[in-house]
Every structure is written in C-alpha cells, then in structure tokens.
CSV table of C-alpha atoms in Angstrom, one decimal:
chain,number,residue,atom,x,y,z
A,293,UNK,CA,110.3,107.9,95.3
A,294,UNK,CA,113.5,106.6,95.5
A,295,UNK,CA,114.6,102.3,95.0
A,296,UNK,CA,118.2,102.1,94.6
A,297,UNK,CA,120.3,99.2,94.8
A,298,UNK,CA,123.5,101.3,96.9
A,299,UNK,CA,126.6,102.9,95.7
A,300,UNK,CA,128.5,99.9,94.4
A,301,UNK,CA,126.1,97.5,93.9
A,302,UNK,CA,123.9,98.3,90.8
A,303,UNK,CA,123.0,95.0,89.9
A,304,UNK,CA,119.1,94.3,91.2
A,305,UNK,CA,119.9,93.6,94.6
A,306,UNK,CA,117.7,96.7,96.2
A,307,UNK,CA,114.6,95.0,97.7
A,308,UNK,CA,115.9,91.6,98.0
A,309,UNK,CA,116.1,91.3,93.8
A,310,UNK,CA,119.2,88.8,93.5
A,311,UNK,CA,120.0,89.4,96.8
A,312,UNK,CA,122.1,86.4,98.3
A,313,UNK,CA,121.5,85.0,102.2
A,314,UNK,CA,123.5,86.7,104.8
A,315,UNK,CA,126.9,85.5,105.4
A,316,UNK,CA,129.7,86.1,108.2
A,317,UNK,CA,130.6,89.6,106.7
A,318,UNK,CA,127.1,90.7,108.5
A,319,UNK,CA,127.3,90.8,112.3
A,320,UNK,CA,123.3,91.7,112.3
A,321,UNK,CA,121.5,89.4,109.6
A,322,UNK,CA,118.7,91.6,108.7
A,323,UNK,CA,115.2,89.6,109.2
A,324,UNK,CA,112.9,88.8,106.5
A,325,UNK,CA,109.4,90.1,107.3
A,326,UNK,CA,107.9,89.1,104.2
A,327,UNK,CA,106.8,85.8,105.5
A,328,UNK,CA,103.4,85.0,108.0
A,329,UNK,CA,103.1,86.3,111.4
A,330,UNK,CA,100.7,86.4,114.3
A,331,UNK,CA,99.2,89.4,112.8
A,332,UNK,CA,98.4,87.9,109.5
A,333,UNK,CA,94.8,87.4,109.0
A,334,UNK,CA,93.8,83.8,108.1
A,335,UNK,CA,92.8,85.4,104.8
A,336,UNK,CA,96.4,87.0,104.5
A,337,UNK,CA,97.5,83.5,105.5
A,338,UNK,CA,95.9,81.7,102.8
A,339,UNK,CA,96.4,83.9,100.0
A,340,UNK,CA,100.5,83.9,100.6
A,341,UNK,CA,100.1,79.7,100.9
A,342,UNK,CA,98.7,80.4,97.0
A,343,UNK,CA,101.1,82.9,96.0
A,344,UNK,CA,103.5,80.6,97.4
A,345,UNK,CA,102.3,77.6,94.9
A,346,UNK,CA,101.8,79.5,92.6
A,347,UNK,CA,105.7,80.2,92.3
A,348,UNK,CA,107.0,77.0,93.3
A,349,UNK,CA,107.6,75.9,89.4
A,350,UNK,CA,109.7,79.6,88.9
A,351,UNK,CA,107.8,82.2,87.2
A,352,UNK,CA,107.4,83.6,90.4
A,353,UNK,CA,109.6,84.6,93.2
A,354,UNK,CA,108.9,85.7,96.6
A,355,UNK,CA,111.0,88.8,97.2
A,356,UNK,CA,112.5,89.2,100.4
A,357,UNK,CA,111.3,92.2,102.8
A,358,UNK,CA,113.0,94.1,105.7
A,359,UNK,CA,112.9,96.9,108.3
A,360,UNK,CA,115.1,99.4,106.7
A,361,UNK,CA,116.2,100.1,103.6
A,362,UNK,CA,120.2,99.8,104.1
A,363,UNK,CA,119.2,96.3,104.9
A,364,UNK,CA,118.6,95.5,101.3
A,365,UNK,CA,122.3,96.6,100.8
A,366,UNK,CA,124.8,93.5,100.6
A,367,UNK,CA,126.1,92.7,103.9
A,368,UNK,CA,129.6,93.4,102.8
A,369,UNK,CA,128.7,97.0,101.7
A,370,UNK,CA,126.9,97.5,105.1
A,371,UNK,CA,129.7,96.7,106.8
A,372,UNK,CA,131.9,99.1,104.9
A,373,UNK,CA,129.6,101.9,105.6
A,374,UNK,CA,129.1,100.5,109.1
A,375,UNK,CA,125.9,101.0,109.3
A,376,UNK,CA,125.0,97.4,109.9
A,377,UNK,CA,123.8,97.8,113.4
A,378,UNK,CA,123.2,101.8,114.0
A,379,UNK,CA,119.3,102.2,114.9
A,380,UNK,CA,117.5,105.0,113.1
A,381,UNK,CA,115.9,105.1,109.9
A,382,UNK,CA,113.2,102.7,108.6
A,383,UNK,CA,111.6,101.8,106.0
A,384,UNK,CA,108.2,103.3,105.7
A,385,UNK,CA,106.3,100.5,105.3
A,386,UNK,CA,108.0,98.8,108.4
A,387,UNK,CA,107.6,101.7,110.7
A,388,UNK,CA,105.3,100.1,112.8
A,389,UNK,CA,106.8,97.9,115.6
A,390,UNK,CA,103.0,95.5,116.2
A,391,UNK,CA,102.4,92.1,114.2
A,392,UNK,CA,99.3,93.6,112.0
A,393,UNK,CA,98.6,96.9,112.7
A,394,UNK,CA,100.9,98.5,109.7
A,395,UNK,CA,101.4,97.2,106.6
A,396,UNK,CA,101.7,93.3,106.2
A,397,UNK,CA,102.8,92.7,102.7
A,398,UNK,CA,104.6,90.3,100.8
A,399,UNK,CA,106.0,91.4,96.8
A,400,UNK,CA,106.2,88.2,94.3
A,401,UNK,CA,108.0,89.3,91.4
A,402,UNK,CA,107.4,87.5,87.4
A,403,UNK,CA,110.2,85.7,86.3
A,404,UNK,CA,110.7,88.2,83.2
A,405,UNK,CA,111.3,90.7,85.4
A,406,UNK,CA,108.3,92.9,83.9
A,407,UNK,CA,106.0,92.4,87.0
A,408,UNK,CA,105.6,92.2,90.5
A,409,UNK,CA,102.2,91.4,92.7
A,410,UNK,CA,102.1,92.8,96.1
A,411,UNK,CA,100.0,90.7,98.7
A,412,UNK,CA,99.0,93.4,101.4
A,413,UNK,CA,96.9,93.7,104.4
A,414,UNK,CA,96.0,96.7,105.5
A,415,UNK,CA,96.4,96.9,109.5
A,416,UNK,CA,94.4,99.7,112.0
A,417,UNK,CA,97.1,101.7,112.1
A,418,UNK,CA,96.7,102.9,108.7
A,419,UNK,CA,93.6,104.3,109.0
A,420,UNK,CA,92.2,107.6,107.2
A,421,UNK,CA,88.4,107.8,107.4
A,422,UNK,CA,86.8,105.7,110.2
A,423,UNK,CA,86.4,102.1,109.2
A,424,UNK,CA,89.2,103.0,106.0
A,425,UNK,CA,93.2,102.9,104.7
A,426,UNK,CA,94.2,106.7,104.2
A,427,UNK,CA,94.2,107.3,100.6
A,428,UNK,CA,98.3,108.1,101.3
A,429,UNK,CA,98.6,104.5,102.4
A,430,UNK,CA,96.9,102.8,99.5
A,431,UNK,CA,99.4,105.5,96.9
A,432,UNK,CA,102.1,103.8,99.3
A,433,UNK,CA,101.7,100.4,98.3
A,434,UNK,CA,101.2,101.1,94.9
A,435,UNK,CA,104.4,103.4,95.2
A,436,UNK,CA,106.2,100.2,96.3
A,437,UNK,CA,104.8,98.0,94.4
A,438,UNK,CA,105.7,99.7,91.3
A,439,UNK,CA,108.5,101.0,92.6
A,440,UNK,CA,109.9,97.4,92.8
A,441,UNK,CA,108.8,96.2,89.7
A,442,UNK,CA,111.0,99.4,88.3
A,443,UNK,CA,113.6,98.5,90.2
A,444,UNK,CA,113.7,94.5,88.4
A,445,UNK,CA,113.4,96.5,85.0
A,446,UNK,CA,116.1,99.0,85.2
A,447,UNK,CA,118.9,96.5,87.4
A,448,UNK,CA,119.8,99.6,88.9
A,449,UNK,CA,118.6,102.9,91.1
A,450,UNK,CA,115.1,104.0,90.6
A,451,UNK,CA,112.9,107.4,91.6
A,452,UNK,CA,109.5,107.7,91.1
A,453,UNK,CA,108.8,110.9,88.7
A,454,UNK,CA,105.0,111.0,88.7
A,455,UNK,CA,102.6,109.0,90.3
A,456,UNK,CA,98.8,108.8,89.1
A,457,UNK,CA,96.0,107.6,91.7
A,458,UNK,CA,91.8,107.0,90.6
A,459,UNK,CA,90.6,106.0,94.1
A,460,UNK,CA,87.4,103.7,92.8
A,461,UNK,CA,86.2,102.3,96.2
A,462,UNK,CA,87.1,102.7,99.8
A,463,UNK,CA,89.4,100.0,101.2
A,464,UNK,CA,88.2,98.6,104.9
A,465,UNK,CA,91.1,98.7,107.4
A,466,UNK,CA,92.1,94.7,107.7
A,467,UNK,CA,91.3,94.0,104.2
A,468,UNK,CA,93.6,92.3,102.5
A,469,UNK,CA,94.2,93.0,98.7
A,470,UNK,CA,96.6,92.4,96.1
A,471,UNK,CA,98.3,95.4,93.9
A,472,UNK,CA,99.4,94.0,90.8
A,473,UNK,CA,101.9,96.1,88.8
A,474,UNK,CA,103.3,95.8,84.9
A,475,UNK,CA,106.1,97.8,82.9
A,476,UNK,CA,104.4,99.2,80.5
A,477,UNK,CA,107.3,100.6,78.3
A,478,UNK,CA,110.6,101.3,78.7
A,479,UNK,CA,112.1,104.2,76.9
A,480,UNK,CA,115.8,105.0,77.7
A,481,UNK,CA,115.9,106.2,81.3
A,482,UNK,CA,112.1,106.0,81.4
A,483,UNK,CA,110.2,103.2,83.6
A,484,UNK,CA,106.3,103.9,83.1
A,485,UNK,CA,104.4,101.2,84.8
A,486,UNK,CA,100.3,100.4,85.4
A,487,UNK,CA,99.2,98.7,88.9
A,488,UNK,CA,96.1,97.9,90.1
A,489,UNK,CA,94.5,97.5,93.2
A,490,UNK,CA,92.1,94.5,93.8
A,491,UNK,CA,90.5,92.6,96.3
A,492,UNK,CA,92.2,89.0,96.8
A,493,UNK,CA,88.9,87.9,94.9
A,494,UNK,CA,89.3,90.4,91.8
A,495,UNK,CA,86.2,91.2,92.5
A,496,UNK,CA,86.2,94.8,93.3
A,497,UNK,CA,88.8,97.3,91.9
A,498,UNK,CA,90.0,99.8,94.7
A,499,UNK,CA,92.2,101.9,92.8
A,500,UNK,CA,94.4,101.6,89.1
A,501,UNK,CA,97.6,104.1,88.9
A,502,UNK,CA,100.1,105.0,86.6
A,503,UNK,CA,103.6,105.7,87.4
A,504,UNK,CA,107.2,107.2,85.6
A,505,UNK,CA,109.9,106.0,87.3
A,506,UNK,CA,113.4,107.5,86.2
A,507,UNK,CA,116.7,105.6,86.2
A,508,UNK,CA,119.4,107.4,87.7
A,509,UNK,CA,122.7,107.4,88.3
A,510,UNK,CA,123.7,106.1,92.1
A,511,UNK,CA,124.9,108.8,94.1
A,512,UNK,CA,126.2,109.2,97.7
A,513,UNK,CA,123.2,110.5,99.9
A,514,UNK,CA,123.2,113.2,102.0
A,515,UNK,CA,123.1,113.5,105.5
A,516,UNK,CA,120.1,113.1,107.1
A,517,UNK,CA,118.7,116.7,108.3
A,518,UNK,CA,119.2,116.9,111.7
A,519,UNK,CA,116.3,116.1,114.1
B,66,UNK,CA,91.0,108.6,100.7
B,67,UNK,CA,88.1,109.2,102.5
B,68,UNK,CA,87.9,112.2,105.1
B,69,UNK,CA,84.7,112.4,106.9
B,70,UNK,CA,83.0,114.6,109.9
B,71,UNK,CA,80.9,111.7,111.1
B,72,UNK,CA,77.2,111.0,111.2
B,73,UNK,CA,75.1,113.9,112.3
B,74,UNK,CA,77.6,115.9,112.6
B,75,UNK,CA,78.3,116.9,109.1
B,76,UNK,CA,79.3,120.8,109.8
B,77,UNK,CA,83.0,121.5,109.7
B,78,UNK,CA,84.0,119.5,112.7
B,79,UNK,CA,86.3,116.6,110.9
B,80,UNK,CA,90.1,117.4,112.0
B,81,UNK,CA,89.4,119.6,114.3
B,82,UNK,CA,87.5,122.6,111.9
B,83,UNK,CA,85.3,124.5,114.3
B,84,UNK,CA,85.6,121.5,117.1
B,85,UNK,CA,85.0,122.5,120.5
B,86,UNK,CA,86.6,122.0,123.5
B,87,UNK,CA,86.3,118.1,125.2
B,88,UNK,CA,83.6,118.3,127.4
B,89,UNK,CA,82.4,116.3,130.5
B,90,UNK,CA,80.7,113.8,128.2
B,91,UNK,CA,83.5,113.0,127.0
B,92,UNK,CA,86.0,110.7,129.4
B,93,UNK,CA,88.9,110.5,127.6
B,94,UNK,CA,90.2,114.1,126.3
B,95,UNK,CA,92.1,113.0,122.7
B,96,UNK,CA,95.9,114.7,123.1
B,97,UNK,CA,95.7,117.6,120.6
B,98,UNK,CA,99.1,116.4,118.8
B,99,UNK,CA,99.8,119.5,116.0
B,100,UNK,CA,101.8,121.6,119.0
B,101,UNK,CA,105.8,120.8,119.5
B,102,UNK,CA,107.1,117.9,121.5
B,103,UNK,CA,111.0,117.0,122.0
B,104,UNK,CA,111.2,115.2,118.6
B,105,UNK,CA,110.6,118.4,116.3
B,106,UNK,CA,113.6,120.0,115.5
B,107,UNK,CA,114.7,123.7,115.7
B,108,UNK,CA,113.7,124.2,112.4
B,109,UNK,CA,110.7,122.6,113.2
B,110,UNK,CA,109.9,124.6,116.1
B,111,UNK,CA,111.0,127.7,114.6
B,112,UNK,CA,108.5,127.6,111.4
B,113,UNK,CA,105.4,126.4,113.8
B,114,UNK,CA,105.7,129.9,115.8
B,115,UNK,CA,106.4,131.8,112.9
B,116,UNK,CA,103.1,130.3,111.2
B,117,UNK,CA,101.1,130.8,115.1
B,118,UNK,CA,102.6,134.5,114.7
B,119,UNK,CA,101.2,135.0,111.4
B,120,UNK,CA,97.8,133.6,112.6
B,121,UNK,CA,97.5,136.0,115.5
B,122,UNK,CA,95.6,138.1,112.9
B,123,UNK,CA,92.8,135.6,112.3
B,124,UNK,CA,93.7,134.7,108.8
B,125,UNK,CA,95.1,132.1,109.3
B,126,UNK,CA,94.3,129.0,112.1
B,127,UNK,CA,96.0,126.3,113.5
B,128,UNK,CA,94.0,122.8,113.3
B,129,UNK,CA,94.5,120.2,116.2
B,130,UNK,CA,94.9,116.9,115.2
B,131,UNK,CA,95.3,113.7,117.2
B,132,UNK,CA,95.8,110.0,117.0
B,133,UNK,CA,92.9,108.6,115.6
B,134,UNK,CA,90.0,109.1,113.0
B,135,UNK,CA,87.1,108.9,115.7
B,136,UNK,CA,89.0,111.9,118.2
B,137,UNK,CA,87.9,113.9,115.5
B,138,UNK,CA,84.0,113.2,115.9
B,139,UNK,CA,82.5,115.3,118.7
B,140,UNK,CA,82.4,113.4,121.9
B,141,UNK,CA,78.6,113.3,122.4
B,142,UNK,CA,78.9,111.3,118.9
B,143,UNK,CA,81.8,109.4,120.2
B,144,UNK,CA,80.1,108.4,123.3
B,145,UNK,CA,76.9,107.4,120.7
B,146,UNK,CA,79.1,104.7,119.3
B,147,UNK,CA,80.8,103.8,122.3
B,148,UNK,CA,84.5,104.0,121.3
B,149,UNK,CA,86.2,106.6,123.1
B,150,UNK,CA,88.1,104.2,125.1
B,151,UNK,CA,88.6,101.2,122.5
B,152,UNK,CA,92.3,100.7,121.5
B,153,UNK,CA,92.8,100.2,117.5
B,154,UNK,CA,92.6,102.4,114.8
B,155,UNK,CA,95.2,104.9,114.1
B,156,UNK,CA,95.2,107.6,111.5
B,157,UNK,CA,97.9,106.5,109.1
B,158,UNK,CA,99.8,109.7,109.9
B,159,UNK,CA,100.1,109.1,113.6
B,160,UNK,CA,100.8,105.5,113.3
B,161,UNK,CA,104.6,106.4,115.2
B,162,UNK,CA,104.6,106.5,118.9
B,163,UNK,CA,108.1,107.6,119.0
B,164,UNK,CA,108.1,111.6,118.8
B,165,UNK,CA,109.9,112.6,116.0
B,166,UNK,CA,110.4,109.4,114.2
B,167,UNK,CA,107.5,109.7,112.0
B,168,UNK,CA,105.0,112.7,110.9
B,169,UNK,CA,105.3,115.6,113.0
B,170,UNK,CA,102.8,118.1,111.3
B,171,UNK,CA,100.5,121.2,112.2
B,172,UNK,CA,97.7,122.3,109.5
B,173,UNK,CA,96.5,125.1,109.4
B,174,UNK,CA,93.4,126.3,107.8
B,175,UNK,CA,93.1,130.1,105.6
B,176,UNK,CA,90.3,132.3,107.0
B,177,UNK,CA,88.5,131.8,103.6
B,178,UNK,CA,88.1,127.9,103.8
B,179,UNK,CA,90.1,127.5,100.7
B,180,UNK,CA,93.5,127.0,101.8
B,181,UNK,CA,95.9,124.5,103.6
B,182,UNK,CA,99.1,125.0,104.5
B,183,UNK,CA,100.7,121.8,106.2
B,184,UNK,CA,104.2,122.2,107.9
B,185,UNK,CA,105.5,118.8,108.4
B,186,UNK,CA,108.9,117.4,109.5
B,187,UNK,CA,109.6,114.1,108.0
B,188,UNK,CA,111.1,111.5,110.4
B,189,UNK,CA,113.4,108.3,110.3
B,190,UNK,CA,110.8,106.3,109.7
B,191,UNK,CA,109.5,107.2,106.9
B,192,UNK,CA,112.2,106.7,104.8
B,193,UNK,CA,112.3,105.2,101.1
B,194,UNK,CA,115.8,105.1,99.6
B,195,UNK,CA,118.2,105.6,102.0
B,196,UNK,CA,118.3,109.0,103.4
B,197,UNK,CA,115.0,110.2,101.6
B,198,UNK,CA,111.5,110.4,102.7
B,199,UNK,CA,109.3,107.3,100.4
B,200,UNK,CA,107.7,108.2,97.9
B,201,UNK,CA,104.3,107.3,99.9
B,202,UNK,CA,104.9,109.2,102.6
B,203,UNK,CA,105.2,112.4,100.2
B,204,UNK,CA,102.0,111.9,98.6
B,205,UNK,CA,100.6,110.9,102.3
B,206,UNK,CA,102.0,114.6,103.6
B,207,UNK,CA,99.6,115.4,100.0
B,208,UNK,CA,96.5,113.7,100.8
B,209,UNK,CA,95.9,114.9,103.9
B,210,UNK,CA,96.6,118.4,103.1
B,211,UNK,CA,94.6,118.8,100.6
B,212,UNK,CA,91.9,116.7,102.3
B,213,UNK,CA,91.7,119.1,105.3
B,214,UNK,CA,91.3,121.8,102.5
B,215,UNK,CA,88.5,120.0,100.5
B,216,UNK,CA,86.6,119.2,104.2
B,217,UNK,CA,86.5,122.7,104.8
B,218,UNK,CA,85.7,123.5,101.4
B,219,UNK,CA,82.5,120.7,101.5
B,220,UNK,CA,81.5,121.0,104.9
B,221,UNK,CA,80.6,117.2,104.7
B,222,UNK,CA,82.4,113.9,103.7
B,223,UNK,CA,84.7,114.1,101.1
B,224,UNK,CA,86.8,111.4,99.5
B,225,UNK,CA,90.5,111.2,97.8
B,226,UNK,CA,88.8,110.3,93.9
B,227,UNK,CA,92.5,111.3,91.9
B,228,UNK,CA,95.7,111.8,93.2
B,229,UNK,CA,99.0,113.3,90.8
B,230,UNK,CA,102.2,113.9,91.8
B,231,UNK,CA,104.9,114.9,90.0
B,232,UNK,CA,108.0,114.3,92.4
B,233,UNK,CA,110.7,117.1,91.4
B,234,UNK,CA,113.5,116.3,93.9
B,235,UNK,CA,113.7,113.6,96.7
B,236,UNK,CA,113.0,114.8,100.4
B,237,UNK,CA,116.1,114.1,102.9
B,238,UNK,CA,114.8,112.6,105.7
B,239,UNK,CA,114.4,114.8,108.7
B,240,UNK,CA,113.7,118.1,106.4
B,241,UNK,CA,111.2,120.4,107.4
B,242,UNK,CA,108.6,121.3,104.5
B,243,UNK,CA,105.4,123.1,103.7
B,244,UNK,CA,103.0,121.6,101.5
B,245,UNK,CA,100.4,124.1,100.5
B,246,UNK,CA,96.9,123.0,99.1
B,247,UNK,CA,94.8,125.5,97.4
B,248,UNK,CA,91.0,124.4,95.9
B,249,UNK,CA,91.0,125.8,92.4
B,250,UNK,CA,87.8,124.8,91.0
B,251,UNK,CA,84.2,123.8,93.2
B,252,UNK,CA,81.4,122.2,90.2
B,253,UNK,CA,79.1,120.8,92.2
B,254,UNK,CA,80.3,117.5,94.4
B,255,UNK,CA,83.8,118.0,92.7
B,256,UNK,CA,86.3,119.8,94.4
B,257,UNK,CA,89.3,119.9,92.8
B,258,UNK,CA,92.7,121.5,94.7
B,259,UNK,CA,96.7,121.5,93.8
B,260,UNK,CA,99.1,121.4,96.3
B,261,UNK,CA,103.1,122.5,95.9
B,262,UNK,CA,105.6,121.1,98.4
B,263,UNK,CA,108.7,123.0,99.2
B,264,UNK,CA,111.1,123.6,101.7
B,265,UNK,CA,110.6,126.4,104.6
B,266,UNK,CA,112.6,128.9,102.5
B,267,UNK,CA,111.0,128.1,99.4
B,268,UNK,CA,114.0,127.5,97.3
B,269,UNK,CA,113.1,123.8,96.6
B,270,UNK,CA,110.2,122.5,95.2
B,271,UNK,CA,110.1,119.1,95.8
B,272,UNK,CA,106.7,118.2,94.9
B,273,UNK,CA,103.5,119.3,92.7
B,274,UNK,CA,100.6,117.4,92.8
B,275,UNK,CA,97.0,117.8,91.4
B,276,UNK,CA,93.9,116.0,93.4
B,277,UNK,CA,90.2,115.6,92.7
B,278,UNK,CA,87.9,115.4,95.9
B,279,UNK,CA,84.1,114.6,95.9
B,280,UNK,CA,81.8,115.2,98.6
B,281,UNK,CA,79.9,112.1,99.6
B,282,UNK,CA,76.9,111.3,102.0
B,283,UNK,CA,77.4,110.4,105.3
B,284,UNK,CA,77.5,106.6,105.6
B,285,UNK,CA,77.8,104.2,108.3
B,286,UNK,CA,80.9,103.1,108.0
B,287,UNK,CA,81.4,99.1,107.7
B,288,UNK,CA,82.9,97.0,110.0
B,289,UNK,CA,86.5,96.2,109.9
B,290,UNK,CA,87.3,93.0,108.3
B,291,UNK,CA,88.7,90.7,110.6
B,292,UNK,CA,92.7,90.6,111.6
C-alpha cells in the first residue's frame, strides 16, 4: 500500500533507488537479498543472469532488497531514529526465513525510471489452492512491482490507491515469473501504472493489472498498535 | 486465486466448511489455528469472543483454519494421496511460524452461506511502508475472505478471476480489522462479491473491494515446478 523514502530522505532512496552503500554510520549493514541463494532454482538463476547481462549497458539496474522496510532508509536516518538493530517488523515479501520457501525476487529498474521488472520465484509457502500460488501472493508481487515503479516516478513517498487484477491462469508453486510494470500516465500527484505477470518464456500471461498510486507528503508514521 | 474442495470432495468441505473432526484414518490431525494463541492482542481476543457469542445462536459459524491447503481436505483424501505427513507447502496466510508475527485470523460464515467475516490481526511481518501493512497483505486478507464466501456459495472449487481494491486508509501494523464479505450476484458459474475492511469499531473504512470468482471443475493439480 505505502512506499516511502522516509522523512528527510525524499529522493529516490527507498527500495534501494539511488541508495548509497552502507557507511560507518550504520552499525548493522542490511543484507541485500535480491541475489541468488540456495533456494533459487536453476531457472531462477538463469533468468537472473540474463537480466544482469541485459543491465550491463546501463539500460536497466538491479535494485537491492532488504528484510525490513527500515533497511531501505539511509543509514544516517536509521541511526537518528534508533532502529538499526531493533528486531520486529519485516517487509511482507521477506517474512519467511527459509531460502526458497517464500518470495525470492529481484526488481530491475529501467533507466527511464518509468518501468520495472520483477523476476520472482514463488515458493511453497505462498500456496492457495494445492499446487498453486495464492491470489494474494500474486497481488503482493504486483503491488511491489508497480509500487517500486511509482516510487521511481514520484521520487517521493507514494501509496497504492487502487489495484485491479485479472487472474488469467493459475501460477504453479515454484514457478519463476516476471512481473513487468510501466507508468502509463502521471497527472499531478496521481501515477497510473500497468503490470503483466508472465512466465519467463512469455508463453503464458498469468495476470494483468492496473494500479493508481498517489504521491503523498512524508508523515511521521504512527506507532504500531500494541500486540 | 484458487479455492478448492479437492477431487472427490466437492461438497463444502474446503476451508473447514462442513468439515468433520479428524478420524482414525488420519495419522496427523491438522491443528486448527483459528483460535487464540499467545500472539493475539487483547483487542483481538476481545473481538474473537464477541464473534463467538454472536455465533452461539447458529446464525454464524467459525471456520477452522490450517497450516496447509491439503489440511482442508478430508482425511480419507489426504491418505489416498499420501500427503498427510509430507512437509512442504503452506497456505500463504500461515507461512509465518512466530505467533502474532504474521496473519492471525478467524473466518466466520453466515448461516445463509452468502456472507463471511474475517477477524484479522496484521502482524509486524506484514509490513510495507514503515508502520503500515503492505498493500499485498490487505489484498491477501480480502482474497481469502471473499474466496471463502465464494466457496460456500458454489459448494465446489472456485478461483479468483478479478479482484479490484480501493485502499482508503493505511492499516497500522498490529491493527485488528474485520473484513466483511458478501455475495452480491450469482450468475451461472460466476460469483460476484464485495468486501469492506474496517477497524473493529467500524470508525475507519480501510479498504473496499469487488471480486469475481469462477466456479471451476475439479482438476488434478499439476506437480509444482521444481525448486
């Protein structure tokens, strides 16, 4: 729903957009998870290498991905709010510890800043109907892909206002898919986007979606409800 | 995306609809997770008890919820396919082990079979923007709530065909919400539904959605793609 660059960091630093490498200011450097691990299938690794090769000329760029939303903030901001080492929240797509069990993904941003592609392996913990990914998992993948694109367009905090998804074919658990998102229109604070989720050979269109994101002012987030 | 009663079990047994208690046929009785645990907040427990009291007259019924999609199948079917003790897939909403960290929820079905209410506490592992639930988590909650309603209407396998969500207010991490879904129209194999997500006091409308589910023939699920 929300994507933010964080107070005092309104440039496109969230989701690793323009993010500087960790510095000595940070006591705990977040681990970039958008790289191969033992849970990645051969197909996932192959597609990842293909996208890296395509990015070699600078037309696309891989965006780092972290465990917690706060890890996307510049270290100096993390230090200021005193949350660098605090355990607790996790980015929804990174909620599963076991490599390969949940979302394994890497998002690539086009040099124009108006297009993102998310390579994603949907693990067995994302199941809905036996053998297939949950509709909510597909929605999560789409929301994250278009949200990252909207962030790059807005260069400021954005939030999902509308998300409409047509599910065209079930996605088998374990499948590797590509969610391809682009900005369609930018009107004031409104950013309209589209997204298509296909298999890596582009033989099957699993889902198509439209989204509206709103650029918002950075606000101090409220304390989480007590658990 | 998909909701199914499983081959040979087309009555409303999926998601615990009409589900019989485990029998001696089952070597491992699945644990019903739609009951309080140590991760439930006081607010969650209070609302759960309120809904249980409301259900006392038979107008509503709590639906059990399990870790794996296969746990929703009758034990005799589980035994037949030899998957009772096999580890692996998990229902997306039950992918997190830590009590209170992910989705904590219980779905109630109205006696008419045309309405469901899902009481849900959104844990810190469902975060998007710092302090707020991810848009994909809200979509997952909605898809599951309307999907359960569609199952009860169809009394057969259903799949999400379309899901359109308007995000009206961000949901703080840790919040307890109620997703209220109802069948709006039933035309042949098409089931049209609506859903509203509110806080428990009904002061805030967090999201509203429409969904189209399609009743499908039971098919043998394909093997999951190799990981």
